[in-house]
Tab-separated table of C-alpha atoms in Angstrom:
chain	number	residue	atom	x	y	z
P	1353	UNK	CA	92.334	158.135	153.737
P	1354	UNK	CA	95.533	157.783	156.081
P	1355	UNK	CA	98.343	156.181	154.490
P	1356	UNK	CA	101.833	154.899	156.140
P	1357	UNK	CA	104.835	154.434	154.310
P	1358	UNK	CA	108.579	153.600	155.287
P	1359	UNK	CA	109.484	156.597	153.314
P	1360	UNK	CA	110.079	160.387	153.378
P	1361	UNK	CA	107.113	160.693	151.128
P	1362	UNK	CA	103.546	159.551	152.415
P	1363	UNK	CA	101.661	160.308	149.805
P	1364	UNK	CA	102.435	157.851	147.503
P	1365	UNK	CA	99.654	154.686	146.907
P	1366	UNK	CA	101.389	151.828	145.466
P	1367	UNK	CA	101.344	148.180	146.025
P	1368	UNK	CA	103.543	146.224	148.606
P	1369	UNK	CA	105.539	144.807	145.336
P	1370	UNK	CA	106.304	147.546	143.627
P	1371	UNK	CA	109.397	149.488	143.435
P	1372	UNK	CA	109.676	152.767	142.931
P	1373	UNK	CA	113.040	153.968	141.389
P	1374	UNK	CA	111.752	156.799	139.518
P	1375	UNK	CA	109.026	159.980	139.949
P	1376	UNK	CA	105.616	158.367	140.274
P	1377	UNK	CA	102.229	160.182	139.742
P	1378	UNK	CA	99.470	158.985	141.391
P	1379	UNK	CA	96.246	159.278	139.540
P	1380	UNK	CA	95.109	162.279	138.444
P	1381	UNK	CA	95.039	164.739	141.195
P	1382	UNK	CA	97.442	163.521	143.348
P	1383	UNK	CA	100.791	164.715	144.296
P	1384	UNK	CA	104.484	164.283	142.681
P	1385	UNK	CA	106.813	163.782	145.105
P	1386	UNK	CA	110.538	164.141	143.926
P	1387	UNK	CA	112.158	160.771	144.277
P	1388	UNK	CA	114.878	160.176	141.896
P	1389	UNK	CA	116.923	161.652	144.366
P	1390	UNK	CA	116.165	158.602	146.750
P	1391	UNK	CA	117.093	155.106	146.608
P	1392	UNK	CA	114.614	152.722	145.344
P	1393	UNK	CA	112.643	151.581	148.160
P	1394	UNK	CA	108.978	149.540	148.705
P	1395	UNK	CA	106.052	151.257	150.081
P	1396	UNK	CA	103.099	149.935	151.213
P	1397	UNK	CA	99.645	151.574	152.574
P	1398	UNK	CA	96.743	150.347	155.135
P	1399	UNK	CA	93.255	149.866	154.552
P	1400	UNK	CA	91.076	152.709	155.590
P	1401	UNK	CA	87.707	151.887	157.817
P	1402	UNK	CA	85.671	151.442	155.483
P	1403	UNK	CA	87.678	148.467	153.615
P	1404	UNK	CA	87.333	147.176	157.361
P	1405	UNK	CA	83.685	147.066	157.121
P	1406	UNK	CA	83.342	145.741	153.582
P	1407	UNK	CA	86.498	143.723	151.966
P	1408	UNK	CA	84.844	144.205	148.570
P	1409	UNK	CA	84.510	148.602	149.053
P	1410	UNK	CA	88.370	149.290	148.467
P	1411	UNK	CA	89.736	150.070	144.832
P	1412	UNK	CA	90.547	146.981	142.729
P	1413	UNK	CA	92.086	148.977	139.890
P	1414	UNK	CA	94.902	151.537	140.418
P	1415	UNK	CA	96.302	153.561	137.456
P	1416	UNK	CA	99.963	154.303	138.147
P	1417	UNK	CA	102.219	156.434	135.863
P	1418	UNK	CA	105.576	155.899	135.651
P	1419	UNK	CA	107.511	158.959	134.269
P	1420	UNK	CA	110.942	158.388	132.570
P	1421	UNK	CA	113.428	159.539	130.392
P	1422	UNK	CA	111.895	157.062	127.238
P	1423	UNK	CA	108.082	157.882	128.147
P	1424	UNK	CA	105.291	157.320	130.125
P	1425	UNK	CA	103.779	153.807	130.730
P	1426	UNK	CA	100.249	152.980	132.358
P	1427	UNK	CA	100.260	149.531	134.376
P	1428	UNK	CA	97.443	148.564	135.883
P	1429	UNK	CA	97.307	146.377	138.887
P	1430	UNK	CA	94.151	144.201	139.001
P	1431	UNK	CA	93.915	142.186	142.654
P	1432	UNK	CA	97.218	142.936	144.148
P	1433	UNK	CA	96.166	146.851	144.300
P	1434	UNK	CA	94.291	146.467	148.137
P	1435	UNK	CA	96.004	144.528	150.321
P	1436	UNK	CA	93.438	142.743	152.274
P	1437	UNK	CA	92.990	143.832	155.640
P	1438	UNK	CA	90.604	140.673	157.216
P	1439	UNK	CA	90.028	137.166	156.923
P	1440	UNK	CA	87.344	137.654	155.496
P	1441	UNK	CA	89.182	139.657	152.461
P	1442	UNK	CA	91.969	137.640	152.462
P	1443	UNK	CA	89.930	134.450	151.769
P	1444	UNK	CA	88.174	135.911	149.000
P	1445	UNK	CA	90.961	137.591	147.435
P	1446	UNK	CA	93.531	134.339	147.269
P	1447	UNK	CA	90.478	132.304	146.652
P	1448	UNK	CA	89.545	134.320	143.251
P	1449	UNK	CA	93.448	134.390	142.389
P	1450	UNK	CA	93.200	130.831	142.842
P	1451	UNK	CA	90.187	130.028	141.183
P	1452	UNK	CA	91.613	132.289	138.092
P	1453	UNK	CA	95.074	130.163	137.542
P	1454	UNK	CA	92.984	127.192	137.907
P	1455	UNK	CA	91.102	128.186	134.831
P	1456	UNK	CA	93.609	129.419	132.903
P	1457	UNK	CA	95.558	126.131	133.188
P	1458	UNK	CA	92.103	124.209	132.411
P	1459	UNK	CA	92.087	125.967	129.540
P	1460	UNK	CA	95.578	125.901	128.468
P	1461	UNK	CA	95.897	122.449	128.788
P	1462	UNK	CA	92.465	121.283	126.895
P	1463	UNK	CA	93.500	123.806	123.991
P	1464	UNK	CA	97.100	121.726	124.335
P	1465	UNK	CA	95.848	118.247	124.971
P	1466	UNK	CA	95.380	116.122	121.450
P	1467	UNK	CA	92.119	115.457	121.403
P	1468	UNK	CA	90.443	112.469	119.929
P	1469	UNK	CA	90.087	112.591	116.158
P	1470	UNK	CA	87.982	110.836	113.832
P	1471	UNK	CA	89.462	109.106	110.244
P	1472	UNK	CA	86.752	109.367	107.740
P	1473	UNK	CA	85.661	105.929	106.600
P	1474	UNK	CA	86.347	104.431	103.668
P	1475	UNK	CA	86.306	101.279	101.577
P	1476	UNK	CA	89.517	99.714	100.974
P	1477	UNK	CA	90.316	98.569	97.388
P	1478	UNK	CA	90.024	94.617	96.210
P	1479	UNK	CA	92.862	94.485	94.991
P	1480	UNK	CA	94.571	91.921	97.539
P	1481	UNK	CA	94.589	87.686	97.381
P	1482	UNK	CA	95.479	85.115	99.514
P	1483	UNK	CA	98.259	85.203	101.284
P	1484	UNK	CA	99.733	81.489	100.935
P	1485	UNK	CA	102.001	81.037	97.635
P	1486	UNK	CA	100.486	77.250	97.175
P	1487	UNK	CA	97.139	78.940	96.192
P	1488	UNK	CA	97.316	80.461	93.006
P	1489	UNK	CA	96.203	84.141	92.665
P	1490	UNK	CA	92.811	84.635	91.228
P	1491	UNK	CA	91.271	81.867	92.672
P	1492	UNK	CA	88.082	82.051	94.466
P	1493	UNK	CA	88.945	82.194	98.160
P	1494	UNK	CA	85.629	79.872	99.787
P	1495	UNK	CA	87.243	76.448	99.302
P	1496	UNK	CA	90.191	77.940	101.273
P	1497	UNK	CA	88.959	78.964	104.472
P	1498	UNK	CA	88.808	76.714	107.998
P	1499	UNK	CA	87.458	79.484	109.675
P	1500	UNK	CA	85.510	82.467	108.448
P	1501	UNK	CA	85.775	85.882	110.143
P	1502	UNK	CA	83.898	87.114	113.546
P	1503	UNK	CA	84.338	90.697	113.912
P	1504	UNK	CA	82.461	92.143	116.929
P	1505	UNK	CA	81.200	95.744	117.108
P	1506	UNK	CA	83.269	96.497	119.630
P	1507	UNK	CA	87.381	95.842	119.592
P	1508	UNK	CA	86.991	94.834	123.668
P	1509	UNK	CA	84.385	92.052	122.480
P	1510	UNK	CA	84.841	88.277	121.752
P	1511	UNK	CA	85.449	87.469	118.061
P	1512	UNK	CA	87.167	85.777	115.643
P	1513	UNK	CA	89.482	88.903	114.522
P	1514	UNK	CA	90.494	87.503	111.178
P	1515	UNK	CA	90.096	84.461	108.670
P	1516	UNK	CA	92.016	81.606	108.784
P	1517	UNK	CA	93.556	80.066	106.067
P	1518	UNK	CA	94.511	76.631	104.901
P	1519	UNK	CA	98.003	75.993	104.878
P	1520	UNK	CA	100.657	73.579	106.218
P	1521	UNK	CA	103.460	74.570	108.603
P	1522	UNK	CA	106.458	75.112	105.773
P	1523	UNK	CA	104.645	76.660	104.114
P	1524	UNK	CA	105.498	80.440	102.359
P	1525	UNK	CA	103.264	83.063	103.377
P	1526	UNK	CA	103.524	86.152	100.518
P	1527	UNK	CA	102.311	89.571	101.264
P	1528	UNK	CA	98.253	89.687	99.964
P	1529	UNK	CA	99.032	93.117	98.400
P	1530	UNK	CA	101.819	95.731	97.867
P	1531	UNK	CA	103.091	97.771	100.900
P	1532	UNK	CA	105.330	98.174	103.430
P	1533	UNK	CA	106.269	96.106	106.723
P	1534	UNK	CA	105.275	97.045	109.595
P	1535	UNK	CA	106.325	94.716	111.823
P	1536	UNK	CA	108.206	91.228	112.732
P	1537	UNK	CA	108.227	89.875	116.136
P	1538	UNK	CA	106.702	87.978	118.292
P	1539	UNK	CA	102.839	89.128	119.957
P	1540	UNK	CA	102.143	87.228	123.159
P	1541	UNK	CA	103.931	83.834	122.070
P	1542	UNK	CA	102.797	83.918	118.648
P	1543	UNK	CA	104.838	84.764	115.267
P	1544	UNK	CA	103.507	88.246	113.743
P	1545	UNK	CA	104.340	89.991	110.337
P	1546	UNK	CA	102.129	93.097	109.572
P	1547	UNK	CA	102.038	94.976	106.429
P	1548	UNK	CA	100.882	98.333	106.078
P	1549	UNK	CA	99.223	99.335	102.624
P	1550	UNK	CA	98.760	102.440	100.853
P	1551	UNK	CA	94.761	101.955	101.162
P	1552	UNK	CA	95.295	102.735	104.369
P	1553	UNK	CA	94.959	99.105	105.437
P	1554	UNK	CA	97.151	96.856	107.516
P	1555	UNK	CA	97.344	93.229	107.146
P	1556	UNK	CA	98.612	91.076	109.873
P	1557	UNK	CA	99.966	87.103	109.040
P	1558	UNK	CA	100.507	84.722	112.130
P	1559	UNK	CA	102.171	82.081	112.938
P	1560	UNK	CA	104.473	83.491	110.550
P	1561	UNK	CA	108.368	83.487	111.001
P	1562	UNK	CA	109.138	86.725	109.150
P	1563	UNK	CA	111.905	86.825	106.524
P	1564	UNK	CA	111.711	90.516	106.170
P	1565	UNK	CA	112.461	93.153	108.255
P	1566	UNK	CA	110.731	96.281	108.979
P	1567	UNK	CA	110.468	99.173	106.572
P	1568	UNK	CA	111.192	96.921	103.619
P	1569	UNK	CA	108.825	97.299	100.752
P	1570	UNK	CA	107.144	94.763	99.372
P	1571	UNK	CA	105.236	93.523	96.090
P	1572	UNK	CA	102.015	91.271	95.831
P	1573	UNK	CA	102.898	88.012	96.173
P	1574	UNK	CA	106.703	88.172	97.187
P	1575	UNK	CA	107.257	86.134	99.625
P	1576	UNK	CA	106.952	87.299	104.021
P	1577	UNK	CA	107.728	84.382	105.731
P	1578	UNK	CA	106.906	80.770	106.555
P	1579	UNK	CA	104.196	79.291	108.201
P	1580	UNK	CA	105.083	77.432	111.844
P	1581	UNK	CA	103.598	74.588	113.654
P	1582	UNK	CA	101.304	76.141	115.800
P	1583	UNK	CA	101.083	72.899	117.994
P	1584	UNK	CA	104.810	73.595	119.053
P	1585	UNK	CA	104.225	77.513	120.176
P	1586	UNK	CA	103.655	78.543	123.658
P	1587	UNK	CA	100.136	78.358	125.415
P	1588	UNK	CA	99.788	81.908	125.077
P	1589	UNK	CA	100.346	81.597	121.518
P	1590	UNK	CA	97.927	81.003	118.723
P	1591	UNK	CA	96.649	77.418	118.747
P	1592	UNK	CA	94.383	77.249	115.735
P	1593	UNK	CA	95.714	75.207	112.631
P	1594	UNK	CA	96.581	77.141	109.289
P	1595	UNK	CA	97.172	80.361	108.763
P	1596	UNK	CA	95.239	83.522	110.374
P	1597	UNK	CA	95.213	86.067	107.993
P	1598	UNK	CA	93.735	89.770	109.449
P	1599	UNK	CA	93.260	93.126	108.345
P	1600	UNK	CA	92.132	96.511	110.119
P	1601	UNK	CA	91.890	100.232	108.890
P	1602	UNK	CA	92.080	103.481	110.724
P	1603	UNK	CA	89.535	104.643	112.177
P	1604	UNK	CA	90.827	107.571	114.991
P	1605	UNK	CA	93.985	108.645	117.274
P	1606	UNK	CA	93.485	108.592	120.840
P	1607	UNK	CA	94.546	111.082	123.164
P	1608	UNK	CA	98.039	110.377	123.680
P	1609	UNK	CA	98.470	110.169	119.556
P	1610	UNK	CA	97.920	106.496	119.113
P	1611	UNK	CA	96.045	104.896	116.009
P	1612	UNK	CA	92.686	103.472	116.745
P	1613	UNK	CA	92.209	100.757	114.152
P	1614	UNK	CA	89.132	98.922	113.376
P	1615	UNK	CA	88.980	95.301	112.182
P	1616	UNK	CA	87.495	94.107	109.399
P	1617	UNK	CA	87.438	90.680	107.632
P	1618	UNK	CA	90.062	90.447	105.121
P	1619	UNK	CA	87.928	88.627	102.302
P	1620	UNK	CA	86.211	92.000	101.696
P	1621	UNK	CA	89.803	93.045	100.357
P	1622	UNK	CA	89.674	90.261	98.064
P	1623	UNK	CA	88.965	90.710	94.154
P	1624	UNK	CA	86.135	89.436	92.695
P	1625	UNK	CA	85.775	86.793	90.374
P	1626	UNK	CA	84.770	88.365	86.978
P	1627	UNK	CA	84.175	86.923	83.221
P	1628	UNK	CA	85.805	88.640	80.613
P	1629	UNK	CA	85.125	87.893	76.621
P	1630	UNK	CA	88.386	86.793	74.335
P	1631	UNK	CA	87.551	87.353	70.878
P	1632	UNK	CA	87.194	84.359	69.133
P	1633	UNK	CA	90.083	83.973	66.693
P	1634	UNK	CA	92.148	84.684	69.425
P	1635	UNK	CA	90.639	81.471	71.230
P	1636	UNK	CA	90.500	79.622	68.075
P	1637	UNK	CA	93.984	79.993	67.330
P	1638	UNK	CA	95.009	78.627	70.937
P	1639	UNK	CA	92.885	75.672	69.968
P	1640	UNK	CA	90.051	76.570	72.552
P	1641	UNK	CA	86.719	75.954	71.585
P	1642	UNK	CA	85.187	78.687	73.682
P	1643	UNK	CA	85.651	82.762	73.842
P	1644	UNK	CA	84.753	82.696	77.565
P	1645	UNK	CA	87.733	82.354	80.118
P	1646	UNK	CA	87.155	83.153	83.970
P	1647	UNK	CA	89.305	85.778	85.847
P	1648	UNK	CA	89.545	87.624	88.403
P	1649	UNK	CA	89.309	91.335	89.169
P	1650	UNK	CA	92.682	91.972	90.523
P	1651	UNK	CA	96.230	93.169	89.529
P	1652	UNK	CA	98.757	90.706	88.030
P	1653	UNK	CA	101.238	89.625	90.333
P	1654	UNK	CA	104.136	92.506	91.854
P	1655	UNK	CA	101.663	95.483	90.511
P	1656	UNK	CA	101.507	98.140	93.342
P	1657	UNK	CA	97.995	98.940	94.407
């Protein structure tokens, strides 16, 4: 095969990027040229006639040795070896280069990428109560509700996303449970406090004006903030009267990192009413004339869940 070089020394078969600066050996019967006495210089060779004919019949693979004073390295050049000498072999060459970055950054960036992940479900504790501090705790929550909860199947559906409470504008709205909050602002017009529980649960309070601030921990029943006339709020506000009391739970991160939350309707996080058995000299010295006294299932007031 008939090579041309810009060089003194024809016989060596490198690539049009690399630079020589030192002896090279080219494969393993070809020549050695002495070259450290030249200046580093870039060599190139032509296609013979028979890479002509067929792009895809010249080497792809050449094995050069480079010989210096700290040992000899192998480099192999995959692609860049044959120059292409058509169209034809230029198309296909660039086009497989091409094709190969493309997948490597495909790959990269779906091994990079957060993906979607999944939260396990679970059942949150009943351990909360209702939210407004002129219903006592441990009181069955039915007679207290305007409007029961509508949760859809999907978030993007029409619903009722929470329970609304009775309650009159003044008055204080106390956190249902113990936790931490979340926020305090204003959502589309409307008066929001959110706290964020350690059952991995977040309760949301509206039209409430919050007397916290966020990142302040707080105890069942201490007071959140107080309820506003909802008659007086924007349009885009939150019309209905009372007080809409929501909660939602984890269920995923998106791909950007963002919490997926599903709703759910916030009596479910309400104890149940239980009866518990006082023995009876400790009724009959209180003057009672029964041993049965109704509860409920939940923490006393301030206990962390």
């Amino acid at each position: 095969m008939r090579t041309s070089t810009r060089s003194q020394h024809p016989s060596v078969r490198t690539t049009p990027f690399a630079l020589v600066p030192v002896t090279a050996t080219i494969g393993s019967s070809g020549s050695t040229p002495d070259i450290l006495r030249c200046p580093p210089y870039r060599v190139r060779h032509v296609c013979d006639k028979s890479a002509r004919r067929n792009p895809f019949s010249g080497p792809l693979w050449t094995n050069l040795t480079f010989s210096t004073g700290f040992g000899d390295v192998s480099q192999w050049l995959f692609l860049f070896s044959t120059p292409p000498c058509t169209i034809e072999a230029m198309i296909t060459k660039f086009g497989a280069i091409l094709a190969t970055l493309l997948l490597c950054v495909g790959i990269w960036t779906t091994a990079t990428s957060p993906a979607l992940t999944t939260v396990e479900p679970h059942t949150p504790a009943r351990v909360h109560r209702l939210p407004v501090a002129t219903i006592p705790p441990n009181t069955d929550p039915a007679p207290y509700v305007l409007r029961p909860a509508e949760i859809p199947n999907e978030n993007w559906k029409k619903g009722h996303r929470g329970v609304d409470i009775k309650a009159q504008p003044g008055d204080v709205v106390v956190a249902s449970a113990a936790g931490t909050i979340a926020f305090a602002g204003v959502v589309a017009g409307t008066p929001t406090v959110s706290v964020d529980h350690r059952s991995r649960v977040r309760t949301t309070y509206e039209p409430v004006v919050a007397k916290v601030r966020v990142g302040q921990k707080v105890r069942r029943g201490d007071p959140i903030g107080v309820l506003v006339d909802a008659s007086r709020l924007p349009s885009t506000a939150r019309r209905d009267p009372g007080l809409s009391w929501g909660a939602k739970i984890p269920q995923g991160f998106s791909r950007k990192g963002r919490t997926q939350w599903r709703y759910i309707d916030p009596l479910q996080l309400v104890g149940a009413v239980v009866v518990r058995l006082i023995p009876l000299g400790a009724g009959a010295s209180a003057g009672s004339a029964s041993g049965l006294v109704a509860g409920l299932g939940t923490p006393r007031e301030g206990a962390l869940d």
